[in-house]
Amino acid sequence: MPTGPDPVAGDHAAADRPAAGVRLPLRRRLLPVIALLLLAPWAAECSWGGFAIDDFLPVLIFLGPMYGGAAILIRETARHLGAGWPTIVLLAAAFGVLQAGLVDQSLFNPDFLDDTQYADTSAAAEATLVPGLDVSLRQAFDYVGNHIVLTICAPIVLIESFLAPERRPRPWLGRPGLAVVGVLYLLGSLLIFSDINQDKGFLASPLQLAFAAVVVVALVAVALLPRWRHPRPRRARRVPHPLWVGLLVVLVRLGSDLTPGWAGVALALALAAAAGALIAYWSSGNGWGQRHVLVAGTAGLVTAAAFAYLVPPYSPASPAAALAGDVAVTVITVALVGGAWWRLRR
């Protein structure tokens, strides 16, 4: 499954402030919320070929509250705090650990994929098993990385790129709306936890659950540090064309799967860290703009969509349904990314 580096960790999205006291009509504020609620589950599970086309709608219905709710809460938390992309990426990582470690517990269940067409990946996962915790670092990198790149960052980048510049750093929801989304997320997560627990018959050990909880709390604590709420002044330095930023993310994605075992995990982590640091450096230049953010945030999504033709869906499907799903993924991805790029050029 696709993964990549922290896509837009260095962008300072809070640099542009909307005019004080201006409040948009409820309909205009809810439109991007609904779009993010639907886009997050599609990007998380369908964009890389995980489901055939006839499963797209059920994915949106059943996984939308959990994935979409998380994306909305993360985005709104950062924007209400006046923070930028470092906070969003760190909260996305916390969500990835929460989802894979505490909700569906795929991080600890060695048989999680046994009833899917990815059952043969268990051998590669066992090669990087951490003794005592029984967690595969290879799978942890993939699962958490996918949630950072596909579930959270790419949908937020896309929706915000369609908005006017003054609306990008502005929250969409007040406290009542956040409470509704929070309840929706909790109910969706409980539904998935109950369904998977009943289906898989697996429950992580107290040590594993405690480990995941500590990591989540630590990531959230770092994400909420005051330093992320004060964007640093831009510096006069050259910034590469946005497409070079996207190429960097694609190369990291491809390079992360070159070598199996512990060497592969070390290489993947090193590439992701180096790319994140380079993007952070570039984003501090005064030539960095929303088109750079768009390309950095969606390059992983575009790569996932390109490889969708090469991977099977979770459950066996007819060749026609699988191909139709892959073609739909291509069309939707091109329309979203191309439309956002066109919108920014205007």
Short mmCIF file of C-alpha atoms in Angstrom, two decimals:
data_model
loop_
_atom_site.label_atom_id
_atom_site.label_comp_id
_atom_site.label_asym_id
_atom_site.label_seq_id
_atom_site.Cartn_x
_atom_site.Cartn_y
_atom_site.Cartn_z
CA MET A 1 0.00 0.00 0.00
CA PRO A 2 1.21 3.53 -0.73
CA THR A 3 2.94 5.76 1.72
CA GLY A 4 5.22 8.78 1.72
CA PRO A 5 6.91 11.50 3.76
CA ASP A 6 5.30 14.26 5.74
CA PRO A 7 3.99 16.05 2.67
CA VAL A 8 3.60 19.65 3.74
CA ALA A 9 5.14 19.81 7.15
CA GLY A 10 6.96 23.05 6.55
CA ASP A 11 4.19 25.21 5.15
CA HIS A 12 3.08 28.16 7.25
CA ALA A 13 -0.65 28.17 6.47
CA ALA A 14 -1.46 30.70 9.15
CA ALA A 15 0.55 33.45 7.50
CA ASP A 16 -2.48 34.97 5.77
CA ARG A 17 -5.15 36.14 8.18
CA PRO A 18 -8.78 36.73 7.18
CA ALA A 19 -10.38 40.03 7.93
CA ALA A 20 -11.49 40.24 11.55
CA GLY A 21 -15.19 39.94 12.30
CA VAL A 22 -16.13 38.53 8.88
CA ARG A 23 -18.37 35.45 9.15
CA LEU A 24 -19.49 33.52 6.10
CA PRO A 25 -23.02 32.13 5.74
CA LEU A 26 -23.54 28.66 7.21
CA ARG A 27 -24.06 27.10 3.77
CA ARG A 28 -20.67 28.30 2.51
CA ARG A 29 -18.94 27.11 5.68
CA LEU A 30 -20.56 23.68 5.55
CA LEU A 31 -19.74 22.97 1.90
CA PRO A 32 -16.01 22.32 2.48
CA VAL A 33 -16.87 20.35 5.64
CA ILE A 34 -19.10 17.97 3.69
CA ALA A 35 -16.51 17.73 0.91
CA LEU A 36 -13.79 16.78 3.40
CA LEU A 37 -16.13 14.31 5.12
CA LEU A 38 -16.51 12.44 1.81
CA LEU A 39 -13.04 12.90 0.37
CA ALA A 40 -11.10 11.56 3.38
CA PRO A 41 -12.53 8.00 3.32
CA TRP A 42 -12.26 7.82 -0.45
CA ALA A 43 -8.62 8.88 -0.38
CA ALA A 44 -7.84 6.55 2.52
CA GLU A 45 -9.34 3.34 1.12
CA CYS A 46 -10.26 3.75 -2.56
CA SER A 47 -7.60 5.99 -4.11
CA TRP A 48 -4.92 3.27 -4.18
CA GLY A 49 -7.19 0.47 -5.48
CA GLY A 50 -8.37 -0.98 -2.18
CA PHE A 51 -11.97 -1.35 -3.36
CA ALA A 52 -13.78 -2.03 -6.64
CA ILE A 53 -16.12 0.62 -7.96
CA ASP A 54 -19.30 -0.97 -6.54
CA ASP A 55 -17.83 -0.60 -3.03
CA PHE A 56 -17.10 3.14 -3.27
CA LEU A 57 -20.48 4.23 -1.87
CA PRO A 58 -20.45 1.85 1.13
CA VAL A 59 -16.93 3.05 1.95
CA LEU A 60 -18.14 6.67 2.05
CA ILE A 61 -21.17 5.78 4.16
CA PHE A 62 -19.54 3.51 6.74
CA LEU A 63 -16.03 4.98 6.93
CA GLY A 64 -16.91 8.63 6.33
CA PRO A 65 -17.77 9.42 9.98
CA MET A 66 -14.47 7.99 11.21
CA TYR A 67 -12.01 9.12 8.51
CA GLY A 68 -13.85 12.27 7.49
CA GLY A 69 -14.60 13.19 11.09
CA ALA A 70 -10.93 12.85 12.01
CA ALA A 71 -9.81 14.98 9.04
CA ILE A 72 -12.28 17.72 9.96
CA LEU A 73 -11.34 17.71 13.65
CA ILE A 74 -7.62 17.86 12.84
CA ARG A 75 -8.01 20.65 10.34
CA GLU A 76 -10.31 22.67 12.59
CA THR A 77 -8.09 22.21 15.65
CA ALA A 78 -5.09 23.58 13.77
CA ARG A 79 -7.01 26.49 12.26
CA HIS A 80 -8.70 27.47 15.51
CA LEU A 81 -5.26 27.58 17.15
CA GLY A 82 -3.86 29.67 14.32
CA ALA A 83 -1.37 26.89 13.57
CA GLY A 84 -0.17 25.64 10.21
CA TRP A 85 0.85 22.40 8.57
CA PRO A 86 3.32 21.16 11.21
CA THR A 87 0.39 20.84 13.63
CA ILE A 88 -1.79 19.14 11.01
CA VAL A 89 0.92 16.60 10.12
CA LEU A 90 1.64 15.77 13.77
CA LEU A 91 -2.06 15.38 14.55
CA ALA A 92 -2.40 13.22 11.44
CA ALA A 93 0.38 10.98 12.76
CA ALA A 94 -1.41 10.78 16.13
CA PHE A 95 -4.60 9.77 14.33
CA GLY A 96 -2.70 7.12 12.36
CA VAL A 97 -1.43 5.52 15.56
CA LEU A 98 -4.85 5.86 17.21
CA GLN A 99 -6.60 4.26 14.27
CA ALA A 100 -4.16 1.40 13.68
CA GLY A 101 -3.30 0.84 17.34
CA LEU A 102 -6.54 1.34 19.24
CA VAL A 103 -9.50 1.31 16.84
CA ASP A 104 -8.96 -1.42 14.23
CA GLN A 105 -5.76 -2.64 15.98
CA SER A 106 -4.23 -3.66 12.66
CA LEU A 107 -0.89 -2.55 14.08
CA PHE A 108 -0.84 -5.49 16.49
CA ASN A 109 -3.01 -8.14 14.84
CA PRO A 110 -0.76 -10.46 12.75
CA ASP A 111 -3.83 -11.97 11.07
CA PHE A 112 -5.51 -8.69 10.19
CA LEU A 113 -5.09 -9.14 6.42
CA ASP A 114 -5.51 -12.92 6.30
CA ASP A 115 -9.03 -12.74 4.87
CA THR A 116 -7.99 -10.28 2.15
CA GLN A 117 -5.91 -10.51 -0.99
CA TYR A 118 -2.97 -9.11 0.99
CA ALA A 119 -2.48 -12.18 3.18
CA ASP A 120 0.92 -12.80 1.58
CA THR A 121 2.32 -9.60 3.12
CA SER A 122 2.55 -11.21 6.57
CA ALA A 123 6.02 -12.61 5.89
CA ALA A 124 7.42 -9.16 5.08
CA ALA A 125 5.74 -7.75 8.20
CA GLU A 126 7.24 -10.42 10.46
CA ALA A 127 10.72 -9.57 9.21
CA THR A 128 10.59 -6.26 11.12
CA LEU A 129 8.77 -7.42 14.24
CA VAL A 130 9.68 -5.61 17.48
CA PRO A 131 10.11 -8.20 20.27
CA GLY A 132 7.82 -7.74 23.23
CA LEU A 133 5.41 -5.38 21.46
CA ASP A 134 4.77 -7.71 18.50
CA VAL A 135 4.43 -4.77 16.15
CA SER A 136 5.93 -4.68 12.67
CA LEU A 137 7.83 -1.45 11.97
CA ARG A 138 7.27 -2.00 8.25
CA GLN A 139 3.52 -2.12 8.71
CA ALA A 140 3.61 0.73 11.23
CA PHE A 141 5.39 2.94 8.68
CA ASP A 142 2.92 2.00 5.97
CA TYR A 143 -0.25 2.27 8.05
CA VAL A 144 0.61 5.52 9.82
CA GLY A 145 2.21 6.99 6.70
CA ASN A 146 -0.90 6.25 4.66
CA HIS A 147 -3.09 7.98 7.21
CA ILE A 148 -0.85 11.04 7.26
CA VAL A 149 -0.59 11.36 3.49
CA LEU A 150 -3.87 9.98 2.15
CA THR A 151 -6.47 10.17 4.91
CA ILE A 152 -5.64 13.60 6.33
CA CYS A 153 -3.19 15.79 4.42
CA ALA A 154 -4.17 15.23 0.78
CA PRO A 155 -7.93 15.82 1.35
CA ILE A 156 -7.30 18.96 3.43
CA VAL A 157 -4.84 20.33 0.85
CA LEU A 158 -7.29 19.71 -1.98
CA ILE A 159 -10.31 21.30 -0.27
CA GLU A 160 -8.35 24.33 0.92
CA SER A 161 -6.85 24.85 -2.55
CA PHE A 162 -10.35 25.34 -3.96
CA LEU A 163 -11.02 28.10 -1.42
CA ALA A 164 -10.11 31.76 -1.67
CA PRO A 165 -6.75 32.63 -0.03
CA GLU A 166 -8.35 34.40 2.92
CA ARG A 167 -10.49 31.35 3.72
CA ARG A 168 -7.69 28.79 3.86
CA PRO A 169 -6.50 29.57 7.39
CA ARG A 170 -10.00 30.29 8.66
CA PRO A 171 -11.99 27.72 10.72
CA TRP A 172 -15.19 26.39 9.20
CA LEU A 173 -17.02 25.34 12.36
CA GLY A 174 -17.75 26.77 15.78
CA ARG A 175 -18.04 24.81 19.02
CA PRO A 176 -21.49 23.31 18.25
CA GLY A 177 -20.31 22.09 14.86
CA LEU A 178 -17.12 20.66 16.33
CA ALA A 179 -19.17 18.84 18.98
CA VAL A 180 -21.36 17.27 16.30
CA VAL A 181 -18.34 16.16 14.27
CA GLY A 182 -16.67 14.83 17.42
CA VAL A 183 -19.69 12.69 18.27
CA LEU A 184 -19.86 11.52 14.65
CA TYR A 185 -16.20 10.51 14.77
CA LEU A 186 -16.60 8.64 18.08
CA LEU A 187 -19.66 6.75 16.87
CA GLY A 188 -17.95 5.87 13.60
CA SER A 189 -14.85 4.65 15.42
CA LEU A 190 -16.90 2.58 17.87
CA LEU A 191 -18.79 1.02 14.97
CA ILE A 192 -15.56 0.01 13.21
CA PHE A 193 -13.99 -1.24 16.46
CA SER A 194 -17.04 -3.36 17.25
CA ASP A 195 -17.33 -4.71 13.73
CA ILE A 196 -13.64 -5.63 13.40
CA ASN A 197 -13.47 -7.06 16.93
CA GLN A 198 -16.43 -9.29 16.17
CA ASP A 199 -15.06 -10.27 12.76
CA LYS A 200 -11.40 -10.80 13.70
CA GLY A 201 -11.86 -11.89 17.31
CA PHE A 202 -8.68 -10.04 18.29
CA LEU A 203 -7.91 -7.65 21.14
CA ALA A 204 -4.47 -6.15 21.67
CA SER A 205 -2.68 -6.76 24.96
CA PRO A 206 -2.70 -4.09 27.72
CA LEU A 207 0.96 -3.37 26.98
CA GLN A 208 0.26 -2.84 23.29
CA LEU A 209 -2.74 -0.60 23.99
CA ALA A 210 -0.76 1.41 26.54
CA PHE A 211 2.13 1.83 24.09
CA ALA A 212 -0.20 3.12 21.35
CA ALA A 213 -1.95 5.47 23.79
CA VAL A 214 1.36 6.94 25.00
CA VAL A 215 2.53 7.55 21.43
CA VAL A 216 -0.78 9.25 20.57
CA VAL A 217 -0.61 11.52 23.63
CA ALA A 218 3.01 12.41 22.89
CA LEU A 219 2.27 13.32 19.27
CA VAL A 220 -0.74 15.42 20.26
CA ALA A 221 1.30 17.22 22.93
CA VAL A 222 4.01 18.10 20.40
CA ALA A 223 1.40 19.16 17.84
CA LEU A 224 -0.16 21.62 20.30
CA LEU A 225 3.10 23.34 21.23
CA PRO A 226 2.81 27.15 20.98
CA ARG A 227 5.78 27.34 18.60
CA TRP A 228 3.64 26.10 15.69
CA ARG A 229 1.23 29.04 16.14
CA HIS A 230 3.83 31.68 15.35
CA PRO A 231 4.96 31.40 11.71
CA ARG A 232 8.51 32.52 11.14
CA PRO A 233 9.24 35.33 8.68
CA ARG A 234 9.82 34.19 5.13
CA ARG A 235 13.38 34.46 3.87
CA ALA A 236 14.60 35.71 0.51
CA ARG A 237 15.66 32.45 -1.11
CA ARG A 238 14.87 30.65 -4.32
CA VAL A 239 12.10 28.09 -4.20
CA PRO A 240 11.90 25.30 -6.80
CA HIS A 241 8.96 24.94 -9.16
CA PRO A 242 6.06 23.08 -7.50
CA LEU A 243 6.51 20.10 -9.81
CA TRP A 244 10.03 19.52 -8.44
CA VAL A 245 8.53 19.35 -4.95
CA GLY A 246 6.06 16.74 -6.18
CA LEU A 247 8.84 14.76 -7.86
CA LEU A 248 10.70 14.64 -4.54
CA VAL A 249 7.66 13.14 -2.79
CA VAL A 250 7.18 10.58 -5.58
CA LEU A 251 10.83 9.50 -5.43
CA VAL A 252 10.58 9.05 -1.66
CA ARG A 253 7.44 6.96 -2.13
CA LEU A 254 9.14 4.72 -4.68
CA GLY A 255 12.39 4.52 -2.73
CA SER A 256 10.67 3.47 0.50
CA ASP A 257 9.88 0.04 -1.00
CA LEU A 258 13.26 -0.71 -2.57
CA THR A 259 14.66 -2.90 0.21
CA PRO A 260 12.84 -5.38 2.51
CA GLY A 261 13.47 -5.98 6.19
CA TRP A 262 15.08 -3.64 8.69
CA ALA A 263 17.26 -2.02 6.03
CA GLY A 264 14.12 -1.11 4.09
CA VAL A 265 12.49 0.46 7.14
CA ALA A 266 15.64 2.45 7.93
CA LEU A 267 15.83 3.65 4.31
CA ALA A 268 12.14 4.59 4.26
CA LEU A 269 12.42 6.57 7.51
CA ALA A 270 15.60 8.31 6.32
CA LEU A 271 14.05 9.29 2.99
CA ALA A 272 10.87 10.57 4.65
CA ALA A 273 12.84 12.60 7.20
CA ALA A 274 15.13 14.07 4.55
CA ALA A 275 12.23 15.01 2.29
CA GLY A 276 10.31 16.54 5.21
CA ALA A 277 13.35 18.61 6.20
CA LEU A 278 13.91 19.78 2.62
CA ILE A 279 10.27 20.77 2.20
CA ALA A 280 10.41 22.64 5.51
CA TYR A 281 13.50 24.50 4.26
CA TRP A 282 11.89 25.37 0.94
CA SER A 283 8.65 26.50 2.58
CA SER A 284 10.49 29.15 4.59
CA GLY A 285 11.33 30.97 1.36
CA ASN A 286 9.17 33.88 0.27
CA GLY A 287 8.43 32.20 -3.06
CA TRP A 288 6.59 29.27 -1.44
CA GLY A 289 2.88 29.36 -2.20
CA GLN A 290 -0.29 27.31 -2.20
CA ARG A 291 0.62 25.61 -5.47
CA HIS A 292 3.72 24.18 -3.75
CA VAL A 293 1.52 23.03 -0.86
CA LEU A 294 -0.96 21.45 -3.28
CA VAL A 295 1.69 19.48 -5.16
CA ALA A 296 3.53 18.41 -2.00
CA GLY A 297 0.30 17.31 -0.37
CA THR A 298 -1.19 15.45 -3.33
CA ALA A 299 1.89 13.84 -4.92
CA GLY A 300 1.36 10.81 -2.68
CA LEU A 301 -2.29 10.63 -3.76
CA VAL A 302 -1.37 10.84 -7.44
CA THR A 303 1.25 8.10 -6.99
CA ALA A 304 -1.26 5.90 -5.18
CA ALA A 305 -3.79 6.38 -7.99
CA ALA A 306 -1.17 5.49 -10.61
CA PHE A 307 -0.33 2.21 -8.84
CA ALA A 308 -4.00 1.32 -8.33
CA TYR A 309 -3.94 -0.67 -11.58
CA LEU A 310 -1.22 -2.94 -10.17
CA VAL A 311 -2.74 -3.86 -6.81
CA PRO A 312 -5.81 -6.00 -6.08
CA PRO A 313 -8.76 -4.79 -4.00
CA TYR A 314 -9.14 -6.15 -0.48
CA SER A 315 -11.91 -8.55 -1.53
CA PRO A 316 -11.98 -10.46 -4.81
CA ALA A 317 -13.92 -8.63 -7.49
CA SER A 318 -14.69 -9.22 -11.14
CA PRO A 319 -12.02 -7.90 -13.53
CA ALA A 320 -14.54 -5.42 -14.95
CA ALA A 321 -15.46 -4.01 -11.52
CA ALA A 322 -11.82 -3.79 -10.48
CA LEU A 323 -10.81 -2.05 -13.71
CA ALA A 324 -13.79 0.31 -13.50
CA GLY A 325 -12.72 1.22 -9.97
CA ASP A 326 -9.16 1.93 -11.10
CA VAL A 327 -10.35 4.07 -14.01
CA ALA A 328 -12.69 5.95 -11.66
CA VAL A 329 -9.78 6.56 -9.30
CA THR A 330 -7.75 8.03 -12.17
CA VAL A 331 -10.60 10.27 -13.32
CA ILE A 332 -11.42 11.51 -9.82
CA THR A 333 -7.78 12.16 -8.92
CA VAL A 334 -7.06 14.03 -12.15
CA ALA A 335 -10.25 16.07 -11.77
CA LEU A 336 -9.51 17.01 -8.16
CA VAL A 337 -5.81 17.80 -8.51
CA GLY A 338 -6.19 19.39 -11.94
CA GLY A 339 -9.19 21.42 -10.79
CA ALA A 340 -7.36 22.65 -7.71
CA TRP A 341 -4.31 23.62 -9.80
CA TRP A 342 -6.54 25.49 -12.26
CA ARG A 343 -8.30 27.22 -9.39
CA LEU A 344 -4.97 28.41 -7.96
CA ARG A 345 -3.77 29.66 -11.35
CA ARG A 346 -6.90 31.81 -11.56
#
